[in-house]
Amino acid sequence: MSDFAPTEARLQVTRSKYPGFPRDPAALVRLIKHLYKEIHDEANAVMKPYGLNHPEYNILMMMYGSPDNSLNPSQLADAAGEKSANVTRLTTQLCEKGYVARASSEDDRRKVTLTLTPEGIALIESFLPDIVALLFRQTRKLDATEQAQLEVLLKKMLAGYGE
Amino acid sequence: MSDFAPTEARLQVTRSKYPGFPRDPAALVRLIKHLYKEIHDEANAVMKPYGLNHPEYNILMMMYGSPDNSLNPSQLADAAGEKSANVTRLTTQLCEKGYVARASSEDDRRKVTLTLTPEGIALIESFLPDIVALLFRQTRKLDATEQAQLEVLLKKMLAGYGE
DNA sequence: AGTATATAGTTCAGAGATGAATAATCAATA
DNA sequence: TATTGATTATTCATCTCTGAACTATATACT
């Protein structure tokens, strides 16, 4: 299992050498880093049988989370947390696989509309059972109350960025 | 500022299409993903003037968090959450820059010992003020109690992995 | 001792991600 | 309407990461 004790020990040593180093903020950042790594690696493993990786999964799910199954590249970049150059590459691959369709926008011809194809939707709904199981597994140590508390605190922390 | 509302809207749409999709676990995973992205990008920006990136910073800090400023590659991979192949590349670069020294181990000749040089320690202590400021900024929306609560919950969540 | 299995670290080829530059379009305004 | 400045998306060169194969050493077993 993922043991955080060594990280805490390292923080103590760091503080003994450099007393100004703030323990709690550093611990939070390192926890998030470790959690993200696990989330990323496990999502990659689950998606591999479907010929997708974690970023591609994210792209597809952001579009699926839109009422008409479509988003612009810039919206996708924001939603999926990917750089725009990366969105171009990822969506090109998904287009080649037939899961996404590219169309230029009517009203603003700079914009591009990316839409899930029926094949894309079918693919999503084929892997969602595995993803749902993964999500439950990743959060199984927290009861409903704790999940709600954690969500509040993470949102609060996220609010400190980009201001 | 980083607005999580669009993500919550997408989760609602997703659930309307696929009711079994668990809202809270998905929200937690997406929050962690967004937070990690911010942490990663901001750390990269802070370290750039020092000629380092976020992974290299992590490597150096893991060694600094060891009493004798040294770790094996496999310990480093575990501590920094990097793949071993990546640790080899990163530490080779740090060796070339003169911040880290490589030595083969006495007792077990398969092992390698990586140690911070005086230059490496000096570098760390030169950028730590910037890092400390960053850490305070990243957690400034949370008071001490909330930071402690968040740490407990994140640790609990992390405990659900790799078992 | 000899053989098999495990562990530590590296190498390498291919995949993935990033920043900076570019092209196309739109909006504002003089 | 011509010019200037934003905005949108893409391209490209470069840098970074990954999994799988490989080398070397150590440990366990017969």
Coordinates of C-alpha atoms (C1' of nucleotides) in Angstrom, one line a residue:
Chain A
M1 CA 0.0 0.0 0.0
S2 CA 1.0 3.6 -0.5
D3 CA 2.8 4.6 2.7
F4 CA 3.1 8.3 3.4
A5 CA 5.3 7.8 6.5
P6 CA 8.6 8.1 4.6
T7 CA 7.5 11.4 3.1
E8 CA 6.7 12.7 6.6
A9 CA 10.1 11.6 7.8
R10 CA 11.7 13.5 4.9
L11 CA 9.8 16.6 5.7
Q12 CA 11.1 16.5 9.3
V13 CA 14.7 16.1 8.1
T14 CA 14.1 19.0 5.7
R15 CA 12.8 21.2 8.5
S16 CA 15.8 20.3 10.7
K17 CA 18.1 21.6 7.9
Y18 CA 15.9 24.5 6.8
P19 CA 13.5 25.5 9.6
G20 CA 11.4 27.8 7.5
F21 CA 10.1 25.0 5.3
P22 CA 6.4 24.8 6.0
R23 CA 5.4 21.2 6.9
D24 CA 1.7 21.2 6.3
P25 CA 1.6 23.0 2.9
A26 CA 4.5 20.8 1.7
A27 CA 2.7 17.6 3.0
L28 CA -0.4 18.6 1.1
V29 CA 1.4 19.2 -2.1
R30 CA 3.2 15.9 -1.8
L31 CA 0.0 14.0 -1.0
I32 CA -1.7 15.4 -4.1
K33 CA 1.3 14.5 -6.2
H34 CA 1.3 10.9 -4.9
L35 CA -2.5 10.6 -5.4
Y36 CA -2.4 12.0 -8.9
K37 CA 0.4 9.6 -9.8
E38 CA -1.8 6.6 -8.6
I39 CA -4.9 8.0 -10.3
H40 CA -2.9 8.5 -13.6
D41 CA -1.3 5.1 -13.6
E42 CA -4.4 3.2 -12.7
A43 CA -6.5 5.0 -15.3
N44 CA -3.9 4.2 -17.9
A45 CA -4.0 0.5 -16.9
V46 CA -7.8 0.4 -17.0
M47 CA -8.0 2.1 -20.4
K48 CA -5.3 0.1 -22.1
P49 CA -7.6 -2.7 -23.2
Y50 CA -9.7 -0.1 -25.0
G51 CA -6.7 1.2 -26.9
L52 CA -6.8 4.5 -25.0
N53 CA -4.7 6.3 -22.4
H54 CA -5.7 8.5 -19.5
P55 CA -5.5 11.9 -21.4
E56 CA -7.6 10.4 -24.2
Y57 CA -10.1 9.1 -21.7
N58 CA -10.4 12.6 -20.2
I59 CA -11.0 14.2 -23.6
L60 CA -13.8 11.8 -24.4
M61 CA -15.4 12.2 -20.9
M62 CA -15.3 16.0 -21.2
M63 CA -17.2 15.8 -24.4
Y64 CA -19.6 13.3 -23.0
G65 CA -20.2 15.7 -20.1
S66 CA -21.5 18.3 -22.6
P67 CA -25.2 18.2 -23.4
D68 CA -24.6 17.9 -27.2
N69 CA -21.5 15.8 -26.9
S70 CA -19.3 18.5 -28.3
L71 CA -16.8 21.1 -27.3
N72 CA -14.2 23.4 -28.9
P73 CA -10.5 22.7 -28.6
S74 CA -10.0 25.6 -26.2
Q75 CA -12.9 24.5 -24.0
L76 CA -11.5 21.0 -24.1
A77 CA -8.0 22.2 -23.1
D78 CA -9.5 24.0 -20.1
A79 CA -11.8 21.2 -19.1
A80 CA -9.2 18.4 -19.4
G81 CA -6.3 20.4 -18.1
E82 CA -4.3 19.8 -21.3
K83 CA -2.2 22.3 -23.2
S84 CA -3.8 23.3 -26.5
A85 CA -1.1 21.8 -28.6
N86 CA -1.8 18.6 -26.9
V87 CA -5.5 18.8 -27.5
T88 CA -4.9 19.1 -31.2
R89 CA -2.8 15.9 -31.2
L90 CA -5.1 13.9 -29.0
T91 CA -8.3 14.9 -30.8
T92 CA -6.6 14.2 -34.2
Q93 CA -5.9 10.7 -32.9
L94 CA -9.4 10.2 -31.7
C95 CA -10.7 11.5 -35.1
E96 CA -8.5 8.9 -36.9
K97 CA -10.0 6.2 -34.7
G98 CA -13.5 7.4 -35.6
Y99 CA -14.6 8.4 -32.1
V100 CA -14.6 12.1 -32.7
A101 CA -15.6 14.3 -35.6
R102 CA -14.0 17.7 -36.4
A103 CA -16.1 20.5 -38.0
S104 CA -15.5 24.1 -38.5
S105 CA -17.9 26.4 -36.8
E106 CA -20.5 28.4 -38.6
D107 CA -20.7 31.6 -36.6
D108 CA -17.0 32.0 -35.8
R109 CA -14.8 30.4 -38.4
R110 CA -11.8 30.4 -36.2
K111 CA -13.5 27.9 -34.0
V112 CA -13.6 24.2 -34.4
T113 CA -16.3 21.9 -33.1
L114 CA -15.4 18.5 -31.9
T115 CA -18.3 16.1 -31.5
L116 CA -18.5 12.5 -30.3
T117 CA -19.5 10.1 -33.0
P118 CA -22.0 7.3 -32.2
E119 CA -18.9 5.0 -32.1
G120 CA -17.3 7.3 -29.6
I121 CA -20.4 7.2 -27.4
A122 CA -20.6 3.5 -27.7
L123 CA -17.0 3.2 -26.7
I124 CA -17.5 5.4 -23.7
E125 CA -20.5 3.4 -22.5
S126 CA -18.5 0.2 -23.0
F127 CA -15.6 1.2 -20.7
L128 CA -17.7 3.1 -18.1
P129 CA -18.4 0.0 -16.0
D130 CA -14.7 -0.4 -15.6
I131 CA -14.2 3.2 -14.8
V132 CA -17.1 3.3 -12.3
A133 CA -15.5 0.3 -10.5
L134 CA -12.1 2.1 -10.5
L135 CA -13.7 5.3 -9.0
F136 CA -15.3 3.3 -6.2
R137 CA -12.1 1.5 -5.5
Q138 CA -10.1 4.7 -5.4
T139 CA -12.4 6.3 -2.9
R140 CA -13.4 3.3 -0.9
K141 CA -11.5 4.3 2.2
L142 CA -13.7 7.4 2.6
D143 CA -17.4 7.3 3.6
A144 CA -19.9 9.7 2.1
T145 CA -19.4 12.4 4.7
E146 CA -15.6 12.3 4.3
Q147 CA -15.9 12.5 0.6
A148 CA -18.0 15.6 0.9
Q149 CA -15.6 17.2 3.4
L150 CA -12.6 16.4 1.1
E151 CA -14.4 17.9 -1.9
V152 CA -15.0 21.1 0.0
L153 CA -11.4 21.4 1.2
L154 CA -10.0 20.6 -2.2
K155 CA -12.2 23.2 -3.9
K156 CA -11.1 25.7 -1.3
M157 CA -7.5 24.9 -2.0
L158 CA -8.0 25.1 -5.8
A159 CA -9.5 28.6 -5.3
G160 CA -6.1 29.8 -4.3
Y161 CA -4.7 29.4 -7.8
G162 CA -4.6 31.7 -10.8
E163 CA -5.9 34.8 -8.9
Chain B
M1 CA -9.3 31.8 -10.8
S2 CA -9.8 28.1 -11.2
D3 CA -13.5 27.6 -11.4
F4 CA -14.8 24.1 -10.6
A5 CA -18.4 24.8 -11.5
P6 CA -18.1 23.7 -15.2
T7 CA -16.7 20.4 -14.0
E8 CA -19.7 19.9 -11.7
A9 CA -22.1 20.8 -14.6
R10 CA -20.3 18.2 -16.7
L11 CA -20.7 15.6 -14.0
Q12 CA -24.4 16.2 -13.9
V13 CA -24.8 15.8 -17.6
T14 CA -22.7 12.6 -17.5
R15 CA -25.0 11.3 -14.8
S16 CA -28.1 12.1 -16.8
K17 CA -26.7 10.0 -19.7
Y18 CA -25.2 7.3 -17.5
P19 CA -26.9 7.3 -14.0
G20 CA -24.4 4.8 -12.5
F21 CA -21.6 7.3 -12.7
P22 CA -20.6 8.1 -9.1
R23 CA -20.6 11.9 -8.7
D24 CA -18.5 12.3 -5.6
P25 CA -15.7 10.0 -6.4
A26 CA -15.5 11.4 -9.9
A27 CA -15.5 15.0 -8.5
L28 CA -12.6 14.1 -6.1
V29 CA -10.5 12.6 -8.9
R30 CA -11.1 15.6 -11.1
L31 CA -10.2 18.0 -8.3
I32 CA -7.0 16.2 -7.7
K33 CA -6.2 16.3 -11.4
H34 CA -6.8 20.0 -11.6
L35 CA -4.8 20.7 -8.4
Y36 CA -1.9 18.6 -9.6
K37 CA -1.8 20.5 -12.9
E38 CA -1.6 23.8 -11.1
I39 CA 1.0 22.6 -8.7
H40 CA 3.1 21.1 -11.6
D41 CA 2.9 24.2 -13.8
E42 CA 3.6 26.7 -11.0
A43 CA 6.5 24.6 -9.7
N44 CA 7.9 24.5 -13.2
A45 CA 7.6 28.3 -13.5
V46 CA 9.3 28.9 -10.1
M47 CA 12.2 26.6 -10.9
K48 CA 12.9 27.8 -14.4
P49 CA 15.2 30.7 -13.3
Y50 CA 17.3 28.0 -11.5
G51 CA 17.6 25.9 -14.7
L52 CA 15.5 23.1 -13.2
N53 CA 12.1 21.7 -13.7
H54 CA 9.5 20.2 -11.3
P55 CA 10.8 16.6 -11.5
E56 CA 14.4 17.7 -10.9
Y57 CA 13.2 19.8 -8.0
N58 CA 11.5 16.8 -6.5
I59 CA 14.6 14.6 -6.9
L60 CA 16.8 17.2 -5.2
M61 CA 14.3 17.7 -2.3
M62 CA 14.0 13.9 -1.7
M63 CA 17.7 13.7 -1.3
Y64 CA 17.7 16.8 0.9
G65 CA 15.1 15.1 3.0
S66 CA 17.5 12.3 3.8
P67 CA 19.7 12.7 6.8
D68 CA 22.9 12.1 4.8
N69 CA 21.6 13.8 1.6
S70 CA 21.7 10.6 -0.3
L71 CA 19.4 7.9 -1.7
N72 CA 19.4 5.0 -4.1
P73 CA 17.8 5.3 -7.5
S74 CA 15.0 2.9 -6.4
Q75 CA 14.3 4.9 -3.2
L76 CA 14.3 8.0 -5.3
A77 CA 11.9 6.6 -7.8
D78 CA 9.5 5.6 -4.9
A79 CA 9.9 8.9 -3.1
A80 CA 9.6 11.2 -6.1
G81 CA 7.0 9.1 -7.8
E82 CA 9.1 8.7 -10.9
K83 CA 9.7 5.7 -13.1
S84 CA 13.1 4.2 -12.6
A85 CA 14.1 4.9 -16.2
N86 CA 13.3 8.5 -15.6
V87 CA 15.3 8.6 -12.4
T88 CA 18.3 7.5 -14.3
R89 CA 17.9 10.3 -16.8
L90 CA 17.1 13.0 -14.3
T91 CA 20.0 12.1 -11.9
T92 CA 22.4 11.8 -14.8
Q93 CA 21.5 15.4 -15.8
L94 CA 21.9 16.5 -12.2
C95 CA 25.3 14.8 -12.0
E96 CA 26.4 16.6 -15.2
K97 CA 25.3 19.9 -13.6
G98 CA 27.4 19.1 -10.6
Y99 CA 24.6 19.0 -8.1
V100 CA 24.6 15.2 -7.4
A101 CA 27.4 12.6 -7.2
R102 CA 27.0 9.0 -8.2
A103 CA 28.8 6.2 -6.4
S104 CA 28.5 2.4 -6.4
S105 CA 27.6 0.8 -3.1
E106 CA 30.1 -1.2 -1.0
D107 CA 27.9 -3.8 0.5
D108 CA 25.6 -4.5 -2.5
R109 CA 27.3 -3.8 -5.8
R110 CA 24.1 -3.7 -7.7
K111 CA 23.2 -0.5 -5.8
V112 CA 24.1 3.0 -6.6
T113 CA 24.3 5.8 -4.1
L114 CA 23.3 9.3 -5.2
T115 CA 24.4 12.1 -2.9
L116 CA 23.9 15.9 -3.0
T117 CA 27.2 17.8 -3.6
P118 CA 27.9 21.0 -1.6
E119 CA 26.9 22.8 -4.9
G120 CA 23.6 20.9 -4.9
I121 CA 22.9 21.8 -1.3
A122 CA 23.7 25.4 -2.0
L123 CA 21.4 25.4 -5.0
I124 CA 18.6 24.0 -2.9
E125 CA 19.0 26.6 -0.2
S126 CA 19.1 29.3 -2.8
F127 CA 15.7 28.4 -4.3
L128 CA 14.0 27.4 -1.1
P129 CA 12.8 30.9 -0.2
D130 CA 10.9 31.0 -3.6
I131 CA 9.5 27.5 -2.9
V132 CA 8.4 28.4 0.6
A133 CA 6.6 31.4 -0.8
L134 CA 4.9 29.2 -3.4
L135 CA 3.8 26.7 -0.8
F136 CA 2.2 29.4 1.3
R137 CA 0.5 30.9 -1.7
Q138 CA -0.8 27.5 -2.8
T139 CA -2.4 26.8 0.6
R140 CA -3.4 30.3 1.6
K141 CA -7.1 29.6 1.3
L142 CA -6.9 27.0 4.1
D143 CA -6.4 27.8 7.7
A144 CA -4.3 25.5 9.9
T145 CA -7.2 23.4 11.0
E146 CA -8.4 22.9 7.4
Q147 CA -4.9 22.0 6.3
A148 CA -4.8 19.3 9.0
Q149 CA -8.2 18.0 8.1
L150 CA -7.3 17.9 4.4
E151 CA -4.1 16.0 5.1
V152 CA -6.0 13.4 7.1
L153 CA -8.5 12.9 4.4
L154 CA -5.9 12.7 1.6
K155 CA -3.9 10.2 3.5
K156 CA -7.0 8.1 4.0
M157 CA -7.8 8.2 0.3
L158 CA -4.2 7.4 -0.6
A159 CA -4.4 4.3 1.7
G160 CA -6.9 2.9 -0.8
Y161 CA -4.2 2.4 -3.4
G162 CA -1.9 -0.5 -4.2
E163 CA -3.5 -2.9 -1.8
Chain C
dA1 C1' 29.2 -25.7 -6.1
dG2 C1' 25.6 -25.1 -9.5
dT3 C1' 21.2 -23.5 -10.9
dA4 C1' 17.2 -20.8 -10.7
dT5 C1' 14.9 -16.7 -9.2
dA6 C1' 14.9 -12.1 -7.6
dT7 C1' 16.5 -7.4 -7.4
dA8 C1' 19.0 -2.9 -8.9
dG9 C1' 20.0 0.0 -12.4
dT10 C1' 20.6 1.2 -17.2
dT11 C1' 19.6 1.5 -22.2
dC12 C1' 16.9 2.2 -26.1
dA13 C1' 13.2 3.0 -29.3
dG14 C1' 9.0 4.9 -29.6
dA15 C1' 5.2 7.7 -27.6
dG16 C1' 3.8 11.9 -25.3
dA17 C1' 4.1 16.8 -24.0
dT18 C1' 5.7 21.6 -24.2
dG19 C1' 6.7 26.4 -25.8
dA20 C1' 7.3 29.4 -29.4
dA21 C1' 6.1 30.7 -33.9
dT22 C1' 2.5 30.8 -37.4
dA23 C1' -2.0 31.3 -39.9
dA24 C1' -6.6 32.5 -40.0
dT25 C1' -10.3 35.0 -38.3
dC26 C1' -12.8 38.3 -35.6
dA27 C1' -13.6 42.8 -33.0
dA28 C1' -12.8 47.6 -32.2
dT29 C1' -11.9 52.0 -33.7
dA30 C1' -10.2 55.8 -36.1
Chain D
dT1 C1' -12.9 50.5 -44.7
dA2 C1' -8.2 50.0 -43.2
dT3 C1' -5.6 49.2 -39.3
dT4 C1' -4.6 47.4 -34.9
dG5 C1' -4.9 44.1 -31.5
dA6 C1' -7.2 39.7 -29.7
dT7 C1' -8.6 35.2 -30.1
dT8 C1' -8.6 30.3 -32.0
dA9 C1' -6.3 26.6 -33.5
dT10 C1' -2.4 24.3 -35.6
dT11 C1' 2.5 23.2 -36.6
dC12 C1' 7.1 22.2 -35.5
dA13 C1' 11.4 21.4 -33.0
dT14 C1' 12.7 19.9 -28.8
dC15 C1' 12.4 18.0 -24.6
dT16 C1' 10.4 14.4 -21.5
dC17 C1' 8.5 10.0 -20.3
dT18 C1' 7.4 5.1 -20.7
dG19 C1' 7.7 0.0 -21.2
dA20 C1' 10.4 -3.6 -22.4
dA21 C1' 14.7 -5.6 -22.9
dC22 C1' 19.2 -6.1 -21.0
dT23 C1' 23.4 -6.4 -17.6
dA24 C1' 25.1 -7.3 -13.3
dT25 C1' 24.8 -8.7 -8.8
dA26 C1' 22.7 -11.0 -5.0
dT27 C1' 19.8 -14.7 -2.7
dA28 C1' 17.6 -19.3 -2.3
dC29 C1' 17.4 -23.9 -3.1
dT30 C1' 19.0 -28.6 -4.5

